[in-house]
């Protein structure tokens, strides 16, 4: 690696292997095309955010990766596997965990049942002890109905349940949305801890303060396209550039 | 006890009500399970019940296989044909309006009934009682086989309830009822789960059919006449509420039996009067908000 590249990408992860490679991805809801040729990479161990205005296509990007949006073209390579053309459950079994924007806690299941619902798909997931150590609240409320938890607790539950499965790539859709600042901070700390444990994370986030606290790189999405990719250092150095994308 | 009403008659009708209720409960439970997961109103259910009884009759008369092995074999065969039906007919209709599934399953019911009627006629075929005899309780005579039907159906309903409410498998089922796509993102093959669930639900119908064979005769229309009541039960209990379906089934069987004692003229309509009143008071079903499954 030459010194120029080092200067542009000061992060040591720049040299890590690419885990997820998205190339010219387009996606549709029925007849309406929402993603128009997205391309970006996620490296092993990296925390990448997708930022952009409401309706830019961030959620759709995650849904296309996991195959909830089935109508898609282009390429999504996860390690050695092509995900376009695969069904959602097949994609999940490769080791991709998805935490949806709406959290999707099951009301007919207790907190414990929600937490242990996703089956262990491969080795390397968190043990039950590690899980409860990371999320002590969930242990205390294990018997309650899933949807009786507060918003913040439901968010924790939605993250916690995909950590046991052995998935090494986590797709988190706006975990800070609609939560009080203290809870956002708590979730930020948990995400940092997950990163330190070696999880690779794609985080959709509109809260810039939250995003720069945890991320290595940022992908800016606009109208279903990638319009910019910057390292966290670049973001820190030039907040104006990103704020203009977000219109804030 | 009641003036002019003999205890013989009263207990006889209570027993009959419990027997009918047993079939209502098992059939509506299967319907509720299928509707809960797949949003399919399975109009083939009555034909699958008839098929259970009919397969038991065929096994006995062509292969000499008796009641007890048939109690296992016939429901399994009904479940297997159900799973084929689900793959070929229902899966392509997934995601379309409920009406398509309803019409398609109704068409299959008519075809199955028609074929059986064509080959074997519409008169009932007798099926020997595997447990003849009974005990005299003093106030009434209790045939062993009827006791067996009530007990077996109760055990089946409770077993199904435990399976769905208190096992991991049931948790998948309840979760997939709510948000199938999210369950799929956990690596669960939800379409396969639907096929198996459909098989289980119609297997229950087949099982009910075998149970019914010695009591009612085996005839092509035995299912369709029963299903009208069963659909009323499911509507009263709340579509998709499994516990609601079972409890309502027993309850309405009893109500129907007691009506026969106290006001026989109303016996054939009492369930539908219940349905209208309950739809008016609780449109989503009696058990709708207590039980989301
Ligand atoms: N189920 C759907 N059917 C049709 N169009 C949809 C659907 N979901 C989203 N869209 C449209 O697709 C576009 C991208 O939506 P998407 O949810 O991916 O945006 P987003 O970047 O996640 O926005 P937000 O920040 O509000 O969550 C929007 O124009 C939206 O209206
Ligand atoms: Mg979104």
Coordinates of C-alpha atoms and ligand atoms in Angstrom, one line a residue:
Chain A
X1 CA 0.0 0.0 0.0
X2 CA 1.5 3.4 -1.0
X3 CA 1.7 6.5 1.1
X4 CA -0.9 8.3 -1.0
X5 CA -3.5 5.7 -0.3
X6 CA -2.6 5.8 3.4
X7 CA -3.2 9.5 3.4
X8 CA -6.5 9.2 1.7
X9 CA -7.7 6.3 3.9
X10 CA -6.0 6.6 7.2
X11 CA -8.1 3.7 8.6
X12 CA -6.2 0.4 8.9
X13 CA -9.4 -1.4 7.8
X14 CA -8.8 0.0 4.3
X15 CA -6.6 -3.0 3.7
X16 CA -9.1 -5.6 5.1
X17 CA -10.9 -8.0 2.7
X18 CA -14.1 -6.9 1.2
X19 CA -17.0 -8.8 2.8
X20 CA -20.0 -7.4 0.9
X21 CA -19.6 -6.0 -2.6
X22 CA -22.6 -4.2 -4.1
X23 CA -22.3 -3.5 -7.7
X24 CA -24.8 -1.5 -9.9
X25 CA -27.7 -2.6 -7.8
X26 CA -31.2 -1.6 -8.9
X27 CA -34.4 -2.5 -7.1
X28 CA -38.1 -2.2 -7.6
X29 CA -41.3 -2.2 -5.5
X30 CA -43.7 -3.7 -8.1
X31 CA -43.3 -1.4 -11.1
X32 CA -41.7 1.5 -9.3
X33 CA -37.9 1.6 -9.5
X34 CA -36.4 2.8 -6.3
X35 CA -32.6 2.0 -6.5
X36 CA -30.8 3.1 -9.6
X37 CA -27.4 1.4 -9.8
X38 CA -25.9 1.5 -6.3
X39 CA -22.3 0.5 -5.8
X40 CA -20.3 0.3 -2.6
X41 CA -18.2 -2.2 -0.6
X42 CA -18.2 -3.2 3.0
X43 CA -14.9 -4.5 4.4
X44 CA -14.5 -7.2 7.0
X45 CA -14.8 -5.7 10.5
X46 CA -15.9 -2.3 9.2
X47 CA -18.7 -0.1 10.4
X48 CA -20.3 1.6 7.4
X49 CA -23.2 4.0 7.5
X50 CA -25.8 4.7 4.9
X51 CA -26.9 8.3 5.2
X52 CA -29.3 10.3 3.2
X53 CA -32.7 12.1 3.3
X54 CA -36.0 10.5 3.9
X55 CA -37.0 8.3 1.0
X56 CA -33.5 8.2 -0.4
X57 CA -33.5 4.4 -0.6
X58 CA -31.5 3.4 2.5
X59 CA -34.0 0.9 3.9
X60 CA -34.6 -0.4 0.4
X61 CA -30.9 -1.1 0.1
X62 CA -30.9 -3.3 3.2
X63 CA -34.1 -5.0 2.1
X64 CA -32.5 -5.8 -1.2
X65 CA -29.5 -7.3 0.5
X66 CA -31.6 -9.6 2.6
X67 CA -34.0 -10.3 -0.3
X68 CA -37.2 -8.9 1.2
X69 CA -37.2 -6.8 -2.0
X70 CA -36.9 -9.6 -4.5
X71 CA -37.0 -7.6 -7.7
X72 CA -33.4 -6.5 -8.1
X73 CA -30.7 -6.5 -10.7
X74 CA -27.0 -6.0 -10.5
X75 CA -24.8 -7.8 -8.1
X76 CA -24.6 -8.3 -4.3
X77 CA -21.7 -10.5 -3.4
X78 CA -21.3 -11.6 0.2
X79 CA -17.9 -13.3 0.5
X80 CA -18.1 -15.8 -2.3
X81 CA -21.9 -15.9 -2.8
X82 CA -24.1 -13.9 -5.1
X83 CA -27.2 -12.8 -3.2
X84 CA -29.3 -11.6 -6.2
X85 CA -31.5 -14.5 -7.1
X86 CA -31.5 -16.0 -3.6
X87 CA -34.4 -16.2 -1.2
X88 CA -34.4 -14.4 2.1
X89 CA -33.9 -17.5 4.2
X90 CA -31.0 -18.6 2.1
X91 CA -29.4 -15.3 2.4
X92 CA -29.9 -15.2 6.2
X93 CA -28.2 -18.7 6.5
X94 CA -25.0 -17.3 5.0
X95 CA -24.6 -15.3 8.2
X96 CA -26.4 -12.0 7.6
X97 CA -28.4 -10.5 10.5
X98 CA -31.1 -7.9 9.8
X99 CA -32.6 -5.5 12.3
X100 CA -35.5 -3.7 10.5
X101 CA -36.4 0.0 10.9
X102 CA -39.8 -0.9 12.4
X103 CA -38.0 -3.3 14.9
X104 CA -40.5 -6.0 14.3
X105 CA -41.0 -7.3 17.8
X106 CA -43.6 -10.1 17.9
X107 CA -46.6 -9.3 20.1
X108 CA -47.6 -12.9 20.4
X109 CA -44.2 -13.8 21.8
X110 CA -42.7 -13.1 25.2
X111 CA -39.4 -11.2 25.4
X112 CA -37.6 -14.5 25.9
X113 CA -39.3 -16.1 22.9
X114 CA -38.5 -13.1 20.8
X115 CA -34.9 -13.2 21.9
X116 CA -34.4 -16.9 21.2
X117 CA -36.5 -17.2 18.1
X118 CA -33.8 -16.8 15.5
X119 CA -32.0 -20.1 15.3
X120 CA -28.3 -20.4 15.6
X121 CA -27.1 -20.7 12.0
X122 CA -23.4 -20.9 12.4
X123 CA -20.6 -20.9 15.1
X124 CA -19.3 -17.7 16.7
X125 CA -22.5 -16.2 17.9
X126 CA -22.9 -14.7 21.4
X127 CA -23.7 -17.0 24.2
X128 CA -26.8 -16.5 26.3
X129 CA -24.6 -15.1 29.2
X130 CA -22.8 -12.6 26.9
X131 CA -26.2 -11.6 25.6
X132 CA -27.7 -10.9 28.9
X133 CA -24.6 -9.2 30.1
X134 CA -24.9 -6.8 27.2
X135 CA -28.6 -6.4 27.6
X136 CA -29.4 -6.7 31.3
X137 CA -32.9 -5.1 30.9
X138 CA -34.0 -8.0 28.7
X139 CA -33.2 -10.5 31.3
X140 CA -35.3 -8.7 33.9
X141 CA -38.3 -8.5 31.5
X142 CA -37.9 -11.9 29.9
X143 CA -41.4 -13.0 30.7
X144 CA -43.2 -9.9 29.5
X145 CA -45.0 -9.7 26.1
X146 CA -42.5 -8.5 23.5
X147 CA -44.4 -5.4 22.6
X148 CA -45.0 -4.3 26.2
X149 CA -41.3 -3.1 26.3
X150 CA -40.4 0.6 25.9
X151 CA -39.3 1.7 22.5
X152 CA -35.6 1.6 23.6
X153 CA -36.0 -1.9 25.0
X154 CA -37.7 -3.1 21.9
X155 CA -34.8 -1.7 19.8
X156 CA -32.3 -3.5 22.1
X157 CA -34.3 -6.7 21.7
X158 CA -34.3 -6.3 17.9
X159 CA -30.5 -6.0 17.9
X160 CA -29.9 -8.6 20.6
X161 CA -31.9 -11.4 18.9
X162 CA -29.6 -11.4 15.8
X163 CA -26.4 -11.6 17.9
X164 CA -26.8 -15.3 19.0
X165 CA -27.2 -16.6 15.5
X166 CA -23.5 -16.5 14.4
X167 CA -24.2 -13.8 11.8
X168 CA -21.0 -11.7 11.3
X169 CA -22.6 -9.1 9.1
X170 CA -25.3 -7.0 10.8
X171 CA -27.6 -4.7 8.9
X172 CA -29.1 -2.2 11.4
X173 CA -31.8 0.2 10.1
X174 CA -32.0 3.5 12.1
X175 CA -31.7 2.0 15.6
X176 CA -31.6 5.5 17.1
X177 CA -34.9 6.6 15.5
X178 CA -37.5 8.1 17.9
X179 CA -35.5 7.3 21.0
X180 CA -34.5 9.6 23.9
X181 CA -30.9 10.9 23.9
X182 CA -29.8 8.7 26.8
X183 CA -31.1 5.6 25.1
X184 CA -29.5 6.7 21.8
X185 CA -26.2 7.0 23.7
X186 CA -26.7 3.5 25.3
X187 CA -27.3 2.0 21.9
X188 CA -24.3 3.8 20.5
X189 CA -22.1 2.2 23.1
X190 CA -23.6 -1.2 22.4
X191 CA -22.9 -0.8 18.7
X192 CA -19.3 0.3 19.4
X193 CA -18.9 -2.8 21.6
X194 CA -20.2 -5.0 18.8
X195 CA -17.7 -3.5 16.4
X196 CA -14.9 -4.1 18.9
X197 CA -16.0 -7.7 19.0
X198 CA -15.4 -8.0 15.2
X199 CA -18.9 -7.7 13.8
X200 CA -19.1 -6.0 10.4
X201 CA -22.0 -3.5 10.5
X202 CA -24.0 -1.6 7.9
X203 CA -25.9 1.1 9.8
X204 CA -28.6 3.2 8.3
X205 CA -28.5 6.5 10.2
X206 CA -29.9 10.0 9.8
X207 CA -28.5 11.2 13.1
X208 CA -25.1 12.5 12.1
X209 CA -23.8 12.9 15.6
X210 CA -24.6 9.3 16.3
X211 CA -23.1 8.2 12.9
X212 CA -19.7 9.9 13.4
X213 CA -19.5 8.5 16.9
X214 CA -19.3 4.9 15.7
X215 CA -18.5 4.7 12.0
X216 CA -15.4 4.1 9.9
X217 CA -17.0 5.3 6.6
X218 CA -20.2 6.9 5.3
X219 CA -22.0 6.2 2.1
X220 CA -24.3 9.0 1.1
X221 CA -27.5 7.9 -0.7
X222 CA -29.6 10.2 -2.8
X223 CA -32.6 9.1 -5.0
X224 CA -31.5 5.5 -5.0
X225 CA -27.9 6.3 -6.0
X226 CA -24.6 6.6 -4.1
X227 CA -23.5 10.2 -4.4
X228 CA -20.5 10.2 -2.1
X229 CA -18.4 8.0 0.1
X230 CA -16.3 9.5 2.8
X231 CA -14.2 8.3 5.7
X232 CA -15.1 9.3 9.2
X233 CA -12.1 11.7 9.2
X234 CA -13.3 13.3 6.0
X235 CA -16.7 13.8 7.6
X236 CA -15.2 15.4 10.7
X237 CA -13.1 17.7 8.5
X238 CA -15.9 18.8 6.3
X239 CA -19.3 18.6 8.0
X240 CA -20.7 21.1 5.6
X241 CA -20.3 18.7 2.7
X242 CA -22.5 16.1 4.2
X243 CA -25.0 18.5 5.7
X244 CA -25.6 19.9 2.2
X245 CA -26.5 16.3 1.1
X246 CA -28.9 15.9 4.0
X247 CA -30.3 19.4 3.6
X248 CA -29.8 20.2 7.3
Chain B
X1 CA -84.6 -31.8 37.8
X2 CA -86.5 -29.9 35.1
X3 CA -90.1 -30.5 34.9
X4 CA -91.2 -32.7 32.1
X5 CA -87.6 -33.4 31.0
X6 CA -86.1 -36.7 31.8
X7 CA -82.5 -36.8 33.0
X8 CA -82.0 -39.5 30.4
X9 CA -82.9 -37.1 27.6
X10 CA -80.9 -34.3 29.2
X11 CA -77.7 -36.2 29.6
X12 CA -78.1 -38.0 26.3
X13 CA -78.2 -34.6 24.6
X14 CA -75.4 -33.2 26.6
X15 CA -73.3 -36.2 25.5
X16 CA -74.4 -35.7 21.9
X17 CA -73.5 -32.1 22.2
X18 CA -70.1 -32.9 23.5
X19 CA -69.5 -35.4 20.6
X20 CA -70.6 -32.8 18.0
X21 CA -68.6 -30.2 19.9
X22 CA -65.5 -32.5 19.7
X23 CA -65.7 -32.5 15.9
X24 CA -66.5 -28.7 15.7
X25 CA -63.4 -28.1 18.0
X26 CA -61.0 -30.2 16.1
X27 CA -62.1 -29.0 12.7
X28 CA -62.2 -25.3 13.6
X29 CA -58.8 -25.5 15.2
X30 CA -57.3 -26.8 12.0
X31 CA -59.1 -24.1 10.0
X32 CA -57.8 -21.4 12.5
X33 CA -54.2 -22.7 12.3
X34 CA -54.3 -22.6 8.5
X35 CA -56.0 -19.2 8.4
X36 CA -53.6 -17.7 10.9
X37 CA -50.5 -18.6 9.1
X38 CA -51.5 -18.5 5.5
X39 CA -54.6 -16.3 5.4
X40 CA -56.3 -19.1 3.5
X41 CA -60.0 -19.8 4.2
X42 CA -59.7 -23.5 3.6
X43 CA -63.0 -24.6 2.1
X44 CA -61.5 -28.0 1.3
X45 CA -61.5 -28.7 5.1
X46 CA -64.9 -30.6 5.0
X47 CA -63.8 -32.7 2.0
X48 CA -60.5 -33.5 3.8
X49 CA -62.5 -34.6 6.9
X50 CA -64.7 -36.8 4.6
X51 CA -61.5 -38.1 2.9
X52 CA -60.1 -39.1 6.4
X53 CA -63.2 -41.2 7.0
X54 CA -63.3 -42.5 3.5
X55 CA -59.7 -43.5 3.4
X56 CA -60.3 -45.4 6.7
X57 CA -63.2 -47.2 5.0
X58 CA -61.1 -48.0 1.9
X59 CA -58.2 -49.3 4.1
X60 CA -60.6 -51.6 5.9
X61 CA -62.6 -52.9 3.0
X62 CA -59.8 -53.3 0.4
X63 CA -56.7 -54.0 2.6
X64 CA -58.2 -55.2 5.8
X65 CA -56.5 -52.5 7.8
X66 CA -58.6 -51.8 10.9
X67 CA -59.6 -48.7 12.8
X68 CA -56.5 -48.3 15.0
X69 CA -53.9 -48.3 12.3
X70 CA -56.2 -46.1 10.2
X71 CA -56.3 -43.6 13.0
X72 CA -52.7 -42.9 12.1
X73 CA -52.5 -43.8 8.5
X74 CA -55.6 -41.9 7.2
X75 CA -54.7 -38.5 8.7
X76 CA -51.1 -38.9 7.4
X77 CA -52.5 -39.6 3.9
X78 CA -54.8 -36.6 4.1
X79 CA -51.9 -34.5 5.3
X80 CA -49.7 -35.6 2.4
X81 CA -52.3 -34.9 -0.3
X82 CA -53.0 -31.6 1.5
X83 CA -49.3 -30.7 1.2
X84 CA -49.3 -31.5 -2.5
X85 CA -52.4 -29.4 -2.9
X86 CA -50.7 -26.5 -1.0
X87 CA -47.6 -26.6 -3.3
X88 CA -49.5 -26.9 -6.5
X89 CA -52.6 -24.7 -5.9
X90 CA -52.3 -22.5 -2.9
X91 CA -48.7 -21.3 -3.1
X92 CA -49.1 -19.6 -6.5
X93 CA -52.1 -17.8 -5.0
X94 CA -50.1 -16.4 -2.0
X95 CA -50.1 -12.7 -1.9
X96 CA -53.3 -12.4 -3.9
X97 CA -56.7 -11.5 -2.4
X98 CA -58.1 -14.1 0.1
X99 CA -60.9 -14.7 -2.3
X100 CA -58.7 -16.6 -4.7
X101 CA -57.7 -19.1 -2.0
X102 CA -61.2 -19.5 -0.9
X103 CA -62.6 -20.1 -4.4
X104 CA -59.8 -22.5 -5.2
X105 CA -60.2 -24.6 -2.1
X106 CA -64.0 -24.6 -2.6
X107 CA -63.5 -25.9 -6.1
X108 CA -61.3 -28.7 -4.9
X109 CA -63.9 -29.6 -2.2
X110 CA -66.5 -29.9 -4.9
X111 CA -64.2 -32.0 -7.1
X112 CA -63.2 -34.4 -4.3
X113 CA -66.8 -34.8 -3.2
X114 CA -68.0 -35.3 -6.7
X115 CA -65.4 -38.0 -7.4
X116 CA -66.3 -39.9 -4.3
X117 CA -70.0 -39.7 -5.1
X118 CA -69.4 -40.8 -8.7
X119 CA -67.4 -43.9 -7.6
X120 CA -69.3 -44.9 -4.4
X121 CA -72.7 -43.2 -4.6
X122 CA -74.2 -40.8 -2.1
X123 CA -75.6 -43.3 0.4
X124 CA -73.6 -43.7 3.6
X125 CA -71.1 -46.5 3.9
X126 CA -71.2 -48.2 7.3
X127 CA -68.1 -48.4 9.4
X128 CA -68.0 -50.9 12.3
X129 CA -67.7 -49.6 15.8
X130 CA -64.2 -50.6 17.0
X131 CA -65.3 -50.3 20.7
X132 CA -68.7 -51.8 21.1
X133 CA -70.5 -51.8 24.4
X134 CA -70.7 -49.2 27.2
X135 CA -71.4 -48.6 30.8
X136 CA -74.6 -47.8 32.5
X137 CA -74.1 -44.8 34.7
X138 CA -77.5 -45.1 36.3
X139 CA -78.8 -41.9 34.9
X140 CA -77.7 -42.8 31.3
X141 CA -76.0 -45.4 29.2
X142 CA -72.5 -44.3 28.0
X143 CA -71.2 -46.1 24.9
X144 CA -67.4 -46.6 25.2
X145 CA -66.7 -45.3 21.7
X146 CA -68.4 -42.0 22.4
X147 CA -66.4 -41.6 25.6
X148 CA -63.3 -42.3 23.5
X149 CA -64.2 -39.7 21.0
X150 CA -64.7 -37.0 23.6
X151 CA -61.5 -37.9 25.5
X152 CA -59.4 -38.2 22.4
X153 CA -60.6 -35.0 20.9
X154 CA -59.9 -33.1 24.2
X155 CA -56.4 -34.6 24.3
X156 CA -55.8 -33.6 20.7
X157 CA -57.0 -30.1 21.2
X158 CA -55.0 -29.6 24.4
X159 CA -51.9 -31.2 22.7
X160 CA -52.3 -28.8 19.7
X161 CA -52.6 -25.9 22.1
X162 CA -49.5 -26.8 24.0
X163 CA -47.6 -27.3 20.7
X164 CA -48.5 -23.9 19.5
X165 CA -48.4 -21.9 22.7
X166 CA -45.5 -23.6 24.6
X167 CA -43.0 -24.9 22.1
X168 CA -40.3 -23.4 19.9
X169 CA -42.1 -24.8 16.9
X170 CA -45.2 -22.9 18.0
X171 CA -43.2 -19.7 18.6
X172 CA -42.1 -19.9 14.9
X173 CA -45.7 -20.4 13.9
X174 CA -47.0 -17.5 16.0
X175 CA -44.1 -15.2 14.8
X176 CA -44.7 -16.2 11.1
X177 CA -48.4 -15.4 11.6
X178 CA -47.4 -11.9 12.5
X179 CA -44.5 -11.1 10.3
X180 CA -43.5 -13.8 7.9
X181 CA -40.8 -11.8 6.1
X182 CA -39.0 -11.1 9.3
X183 CA -39.1 -14.7 10.3
X184 CA -37.6 -15.5 7.0
X185 CA -34.7 -13.1 7.7
X186 CA -33.8 -15.4 10.6
X187 CA -33.1 -18.2 8.1
X188 CA -36.4 -20.0 8.4
X189 CA -37.9 -21.4 5.3
X190 CA -41.3 -19.9 5.7
X191 CA -42.9 -21.3 2.6
X192 CA -41.9 -24.8 3.7
X193 CA -43.3 -24.1 7.1
X194 CA -46.6 -23.1 5.4
X195 CA -46.7 -26.4 3.5
X196 CA -46.2 -28.3 6.8
X197 CA -48.7 -26.2 8.7
X198 CA -51.3 -26.8 6.0
X199 CA -50.5 -30.5 6.2
X200 CA -51.0 -30.4 10.0
X201 CA -54.2 -28.5 9.8
X202 CA -55.8 -30.8 7.2
X203 CA -54.3 -33.8 9.0
X204 CA -56.5 -32.8 12.0
X205 CA -59.5 -32.8 9.6
X206 CA -58.5 -36.3 8.4
X207 CA -58.2 -37.5 12.0
X208 CA -61.6 -36.1 12.8
X209 CA -63.0 -38.0 9.8
X210 CA -61.6 -41.3 11.0
X211 CA -63.0 -40.6 14.5
X212 CA -66.4 -39.8 13.0
X213 CA -66.6 -42.8 10.7
X214 CA -68.1 -45.3 13.3
X215 CA -70.5 -42.7 14.6
X216 CA -71.9 -41.1 11.5
X217 CA -71.8 -43.0 8.3
X218 CA -69.1 -42.4 5.7
X219 CA -70.7 -40.4 2.9
X220 CA -69.4 -37.8 0.4
X221 CA -71.5 -35.1 1.9
X222 CA -70.6 -35.7 5.6
X223 CA -68.0 -32.9 5.5
X224 CA -70.0 -30.2 3.7
X225 CA -73.0 -30.4 6.0
X226 CA -70.7 -30.1 9.1
X227 CA -68.5 -27.4 7.6
X228 CA -71.3 -24.8 7.6
X229 CA -71.5 -25.1 11.4
X230 CA -67.7 -25.2 11.7
X231 CA -67.3 -21.9 9.8
X232 CA -69.8 -20.4 12.1
X233 CA -67.7 -21.6 15.0
X234 CA -64.6 -20.1 13.6
X235 CA -66.3 -16.8 13.0
X236 CA -67.6 -16.7 16.5
X237 CA -64.3 -17.7 18.1
X238 CA -62.4 -15.2 15.9
X239 CA -60.7 -16.1 12.7
X240 CA -57.2 -17.4 13.4
X241 CA -57.7 -17.7 17.2
X242 CA -56.7 -21.3 17.8
X243 CA -57.8 -21.6 21.4
X244 CA -60.9 -19.6 20.7
X245 CA -61.9 -22.0 17.9
X246 CA -61.6 -25.1 20.2
X247 CA -63.5 -23.6 23.1
X248 CA -66.2 -22.2 20.9
X249 CA -66.5 -25.6 19.2
X250 CA -67.2 -27.4 22.5
X251 CA -69.4 -24.6 23.7
X252 CA -71.6 -24.5 20.7
X253 CA -71.9 -28.3 20.5
X254 CA -73.3 -28.2 24.1
X255 CA -75.6 -25.2 23.3
X256 CA -76.9 -27.1 20.3
X257 CA -77.5 -30.2 22.4
X258 CA -79.3 -28.4 25.2
X259 CA -81.4 -26.5 22.7
X260 CA -82.6 -29.9 21.5
X261 CA -83.8 -30.6 25.0
X262 CA -85.4 -27.4 25.9
X263 CA -86.6 -26.0 22.5
X264 CA -86.0 -28.6 19.8
X265 CA -87.5 -26.4 17.1
X266 CA -84.5 -24.0 17.4
X267 CA -81.8 -26.6 17.5
X268 CA -80.7 -26.3 13.9
X269 CA -80.5 -22.6 13.9
X270 CA -79.2 -21.7 17.4
X271 CA -75.6 -21.7 16.3
X272 CA -76.3 -19.2 13.5
X273 CA -78.2 -17.0 15.9
X274 CA -75.2 -17.1 18.1
X275 CA -73.0 -16.1 15.1
X276 CA -75.2 -13.1 14.2
X277 CA -75.3 -11.9 17.8
X278 CA -71.6 -12.4 18.3
X279 CA -70.8 -10.7 15.0
X280 CA -72.9 -7.8 16.1
X281 CA -71.4 -7.5 19.5
X282 CA -67.8 -8.6 18.8
X283 CA -67.1 -8.5 15.1
X284 CA -63.6 -9.7 15.4
X285 CA -64.7 -12.8 17.4
X286 CA -65.1 -13.6 21.1
X287 CA -61.4 -14.5 21.6
X288 CA -60.0 -12.0 19.2
X289 CA -58.1 -9.6 21.5
X290 CA -57.2 -12.1 24.2
X291 CA -55.5 -14.4 21.8
X292 CA -53.7 -13.2 18.8
X293 CA -53.0 -16.6 17.5
Ligands
LIG1 N1 -43.3 -0.9 0.2 C1 -43.1 0.1 -0.7 N2 -43.8 0.1 -1.8 C2 -43.6 1.1 -2.7 N3 -42.7 2.1 -2.6 C3 -42.0 2.1 -1.4 C4 -42.1 1.1 -0.4 N4 -41.3 1.3 0.6 C5 -40.6 2.4 0.2 N5 -41.0 2.9 -1.0 C6 -40.5 4.1 -1.7 O1 -39.1 3.8 -2.0 C7 -38.3 5.0 -1.8 C8 -37.2 4.7 -0.9 O2 -37.7 4.3 0.4 P1 -36.8 3.8 1.6 O3 -37.7 3.4 2.6 O4 -35.8 2.9 1.1 O5 -36.1 5.2 2.0 P2 -35.2 5.5 3.3 O6 -34.0 6.1 2.8 O7 -35.1 4.3 4.2 O8 -36.1 6.6 4.0 P3 -36.3 6.9 5.6 O9 -35.1 7.7 6.0 O10 -37.6 7.7 5.6 O11 -36.4 5.6 6.3 C9 -39.3 6.1 -1.3 O12 -39.6 6.9 -2.4 C10 -40.5 5.3 -0.8 O13 -41.6 6.1 -1.0
LIG2 MG1 -35.7 3.9 6.0

